[in-house]
């Protein structure tokens, strides 16, 4: 079993205070952070880190030796004095010091925290990024005035996971020594178990992806082709998660199955649809068919396979000419069928890499960041996109931009309980929190009117 780390979960009041301090510190540090850092930063994510690795590891590039590193217990071992000195006399400095020294409860026993920043805190990811700032300079990464890499080394970091690209194995060994010395100043060290030096033809895993150069002498000029795919470990973990879900759903109705499994499929497929995943998606669809057939046989042990297929499989998705869709063949009151999603329905869509050191707090890049956020409309249905266009992509309740990372929900202007319809003119798309607040206010008005009557 894997090693577990204690979580320092702050109280609601401390969470609010941490969010305030984070909002005060983040804009300054976002203007200073290196472009090679992608973890837990606004407007950046795993897809950007993988996109950068793709650019660095293409066959015609010279940096083919990889130092694949992992910092041992990064959150648990950060030196407090170094971190506070790095932050300087910033707003909330004293609060940060108190949070660092707050300690954790494990098994009902209080443990002091002379080192580290507690995992589970709102501000902890920012503090980790602050502690690890300056990695490019420490590793000898050189950039020109355009931000393009000119030296023999390049680094991509996501929180405490780093990949350093080098031109030779000897240079990678030197980088490992330099990196270890740099980390020691911060109270940190490399994990010997997870840190290794490999050639791109051997491949390495990063953020759930496998990056590897494959020989392809007849189709490419260089004789190699770079493929980034879901890692075997990630596929195995997904299968285990789905297997456990199927087992827990034994004896449950088909609607419960769909509610449980579809979010898992949708989330995993959206995460991996930016790389070479078609073969993996098809494999997972075949695997899911076998699990669905096992569920059907357990639910109806005395029925033949033909009866089961007619009961659960059919052309349930009106947008696809696919008769092998598993789901409930009884339509709802709107005439719609509910069905299990397929991984292969999520077509490959390449991710656009974030621009250099661009920050969402830069007012001159407002249009750039809005265009990047609007890419998320692929997660919306066609009807929701129409609603968003009608609203000019603004939440009618709070007046803020609709696409800001918060979940969206449909809201009836006139509640159905008050006679409102499902017509497009009576629906708007709003933020989840806005919807909750509006619904709570409507229920309060409804209670008051009942008391008056």
PDB file of N, CA and C in Angstrom, residues 112-145:
ATOM      1  N   UNK A 112       3.026  18.393  16.358  1.00  0.00           N
ATOM      2  CA  UNK A 112       3.556  19.698  15.970  1.00  0.00           C
ATOM      3  C   UNK A 112       4.114  19.636  14.548  1.00  0.00           C
ATOM      4  N   UNK A 113       4.213  20.792  13.900  1.00  0.00           N
ATOM      5  CA  UNK A 113       4.721  20.854  12.523  1.00  0.00           C
ATOM      6  C   UNK A 113       5.880  21.850  12.452  1.00  0.00           C
ATOM      7  N   UNK A 114       7.076  21.424  12.884  1.00  0.00           N
ATOM      8  CA  UNK A 114       8.232  22.320  12.789  1.00  0.00           C
ATOM      9  C   UNK A 114       8.685  22.538  11.355  1.00  0.00           C
ATOM     10  N   UNK A 115       8.235  21.660  10.446  1.00  0.00           N
ATOM     11  CA  UNK A 115       8.556  21.769   9.030  1.00  0.00           C
ATOM     12  C   UNK A 115       7.278  21.607   8.217  1.00  0.00           C
ATOM     13  N   UNK A 116       7.329  22.085   6.981  1.00  0.00           N
ATOM     14  CA  UNK A 116       6.252  21.792   6.040  1.00  0.00           C
ATOM     15  C   UNK A 116       5.072  22.744   6.123  1.00  0.00           C
ATOM     16  N   UNK A 117       4.229  22.634   5.093  1.00  0.00           N
ATOM     17  CA  UNK A 117       2.976  23.366   5.045  1.00  0.00           C
ATOM     18  C   UNK A 117       1.857  22.343   4.945  1.00  0.00           C
ATOM     19  N   UNK A 118       0.811  22.446   5.770  1.00  0.00           N
ATOM     20  CA  UNK A 118      -0.186  21.370   5.851  1.00  0.00           C
ATOM     21  C   UNK A 118      -0.954  21.156   4.561  1.00  0.00           C
ATOM     22  N   UNK A 119      -0.978  19.913   4.078  1.00  0.00           N
ATOM     23  CA  UNK A 119      -1.799  19.575   2.935  1.00  0.00           C
ATOM     24  C   UNK A 119      -3.268  19.697   3.332  1.00  0.00           C
ATOM     25  N   UNK A 120      -4.054  20.244   2.442  1.00  0.00           N
ATOM     26  CA  UNK A 120      -5.458  20.469   2.735  1.00  0.00           C
ATOM     27  C   UNK A 120      -5.764  21.927   2.970  1.00  0.00           C
ATOM     28  N   UNK A 121      -4.733  22.751   3.142  1.00  0.00           N
ATOM     29  CA  UNK A 121      -4.935  24.181   3.327  1.00  0.00           C
ATOM     30  C   UNK A 121      -5.128  24.880   1.988  1.00  0.00           C
ATOM     31  N   UNK A 122      -5.923  25.940   1.986  1.00  0.00           N
ATOM     32  CA  UNK A 122      -6.187  26.699   0.757  1.00  0.00           C
ATOM     33  C   UNK A 122      -4.910  27.325   0.212  1.00  0.00           C
ATOM     34  N   UNK A 123      -4.056  27.781   1.105  1.00  0.00           N
ATOM     35  CA  UNK A 123      -2.870  28.527   0.693  1.00  0.00           C
ATOM     36  C   UNK A 123      -1.649  27.636   0.453  1.00  0.00           C
ATOM     37  N   UNK A 124      -1.716  26.362   0.839  1.00  0.00           N
ATOM     38  CA  UNK A 124      -0.545  25.480   0.776  1.00  0.00           C
ATOM     39  C   UNK A 124       0.046  25.330  -0.630  1.00  0.00           C
ATOM     40  N   UNK A 125      -0.760  25.114  -1.687  1.00  0.00           N
ATOM     41  CA  UNK A 125      -0.154  25.002  -3.025  1.00  0.00           C
ATOM     42  C   UNK A 125       0.612  26.250  -3.446  1.00  0.00           C
ATOM     43  N   UNK A 126       0.095  27.438  -3.100  1.00  0.00           N
ATOM     44  CA  UNK A 126       0.809  28.671  -3.432  1.00  0.00           C
ATOM     45  C   UNK A 126       2.133  28.734  -2.684  1.00  0.00           C
ATOM     46  N   UNK A 127       2.131  28.361  -1.411  1.00  0.00           N
ATOM     47  CA  UNK A 127       3.369  28.392  -0.623  1.00  0.00           C
ATOM     48  C   UNK A 127       4.404  27.426  -1.202  1.00  0.00           C
ATOM     49  N   UNK A 128       3.960  26.270  -1.681  1.00  0.00           N
ATOM     50  CA  UNK A 128       4.898  25.330  -2.298  1.00  0.00           C
ATOM     51  C   UNK A 128       5.512  25.933  -3.559  1.00  0.00           C
ATOM     52  N   UNK A 129       4.687  26.590  -4.374  1.00  0.00           N
ATOM     53  CA  UNK A 129       5.212  27.224  -5.590  1.00  0.00           C
ATOM     54  C   UNK A 129       6.186  28.347  -5.252  1.00  0.00           C
ATOM     55  N   UNK A 130       5.907  29.080  -4.176  1.00  0.00           N
ATOM     56  CA  UNK A 130       6.821  30.149  -3.755  1.00  0.00           C
ATOM     57  C   UNK A 130       8.166  29.549  -3.333  1.00  0.00           C
ATOM     58  N   UNK A 131       8.115  28.452  -2.586  1.00  0.00           N
ATOM     59  CA  UNK A 131       9.353  27.820  -2.114  1.00  0.00           C
ATOM     60  C   UNK A 131      10.194  27.286  -3.261  1.00  0.00           C
ATOM     61  N   UNK A 132       9.546  26.815  -4.325  1.00  0.00           N
ATOM     62  CA  UNK A 132      10.267  26.205  -5.450  1.00  0.00           C
ATOM     63  C   UNK A 132      10.527  27.191  -6.586  1.00  0.00           C
ATOM     64  N   UNK A 133      10.206  28.460  -6.373  1.00  0.00           N
ATOM     65  CA  UNK A 133      10.474  29.468  -7.401  1.00  0.00           C
ATOM     66  C   UNK A 133      11.985  29.652  -7.570  1.00  0.00           C
ATOM     67  N   UNK A 134      12.406  29.830  -8.799  1.00  0.00           N
ATOM     68  CA  UNK A 134      13.827  30.006  -9.098  1.00  0.00           C
ATOM     69  C   UNK A 134      14.503  28.748  -9.586  1.00  0.00           C
ATOM     70  N   UNK A 135      13.725  27.722  -9.883  1.00  0.00           N
ATOM     71  CA  UNK A 135      14.296  26.445 -10.307  1.00  0.00           C
ATOM     72  C   UNK A 135      15.012  26.553 -11.651  1.00  0.00           C
ATOM     73  N   UNK A 136      14.465  27.346 -12.557  1.00  0.00           N
ATOM     74  CA  UNK A 136      15.107  27.484 -13.871  1.00  0.00           C
ATOM     75  C   UNK A 136      16.533  28.016 -13.732  1.00  0.00           C
ATOM     76  N   UNK A 137      16.698  29.077 -12.967  1.00  0.00           N
ATOM     77  CA  UNK A 137      18.033  29.657 -12.786  1.00  0.00           C
ATOM     78  C   UNK A 137      18.967  28.677 -12.090  1.00  0.00           C
ATOM     79  N   UNK A 138      18.449  27.948 -11.113  1.00  0.00           N
ATOM     80  CA  UNK A 138      19.270  26.993 -10.371  1.00  0.00           C
ATOM     81  C   UNK A 138      19.763  25.859 -11.255  1.00  0.00           C
ATOM     82  N   UNK A 139      18.966  25.457 -12.231  1.00  0.00           N
ATOM     83  CA  UNK A 139      19.330  24.339 -13.105  1.00  0.00           C
ATOM     84  C   UNK A 139      20.039  24.798 -14.378  1.00  0.00           C
ATOM     85  N   UNK A 140      20.277  26.090 -14.503  1.00  0.00           N
ATOM     86  CA  UNK A 140      21.009  26.586 -15.664  1.00  0.00           C
ATOM     87  C   UNK A 140      20.187  26.664 -16.928  1.00  0.00           C
ATOM     88  N   UNK A 141      18.875  26.827 -16.797  1.00  0.00           N
ATOM     89  CA  UNK A 141      18.012  26.988 -17.968  1.00  0.00           C
ATOM     90  C   UNK A 141      18.137  28.432 -18.454  1.00  0.00           C
ATOM     91  N   UNK A 142      18.491  28.610 -19.719  1.00  0.00           N
ATOM     92  CA  UNK A 142      18.683  29.946 -20.279  1.00  0.00           C
ATOM     93  C   UNK A 142      17.603  30.238 -21.320  1.00  0.00           C
ATOM     94  N   UNK A 143      17.021  31.447 -21.221  1.00  0.00           N
ATOM     95  CA  UNK A 143      15.974  31.876 -22.143  1.00  0.00           C
ATOM     96  C   UNK A 143      16.420  33.146 -22.850  1.00  0.00           C
ATOM     97  N   UNK A 144      15.948  33.324 -24.092  1.00  0.00           N
ATOM     98  CA  UNK A 144      16.220  34.573 -24.799  1.00  0.00           C
ATOM     99  C   UNK A 144      15.143  35.596 -24.459  1.00  0.00           C
ATOM    100  N   UNK A 145      15.168  36.750 -25.090  1.00  0.00           N
ATOM    101  CA  UNK A 145      14.229  37.827 -24.776  1.00  0.00           C
ATOM    102  C   UNK A 145      12.788  37.452 -25.129  1.00  0.00           C
TER     103      UNK A 145
END
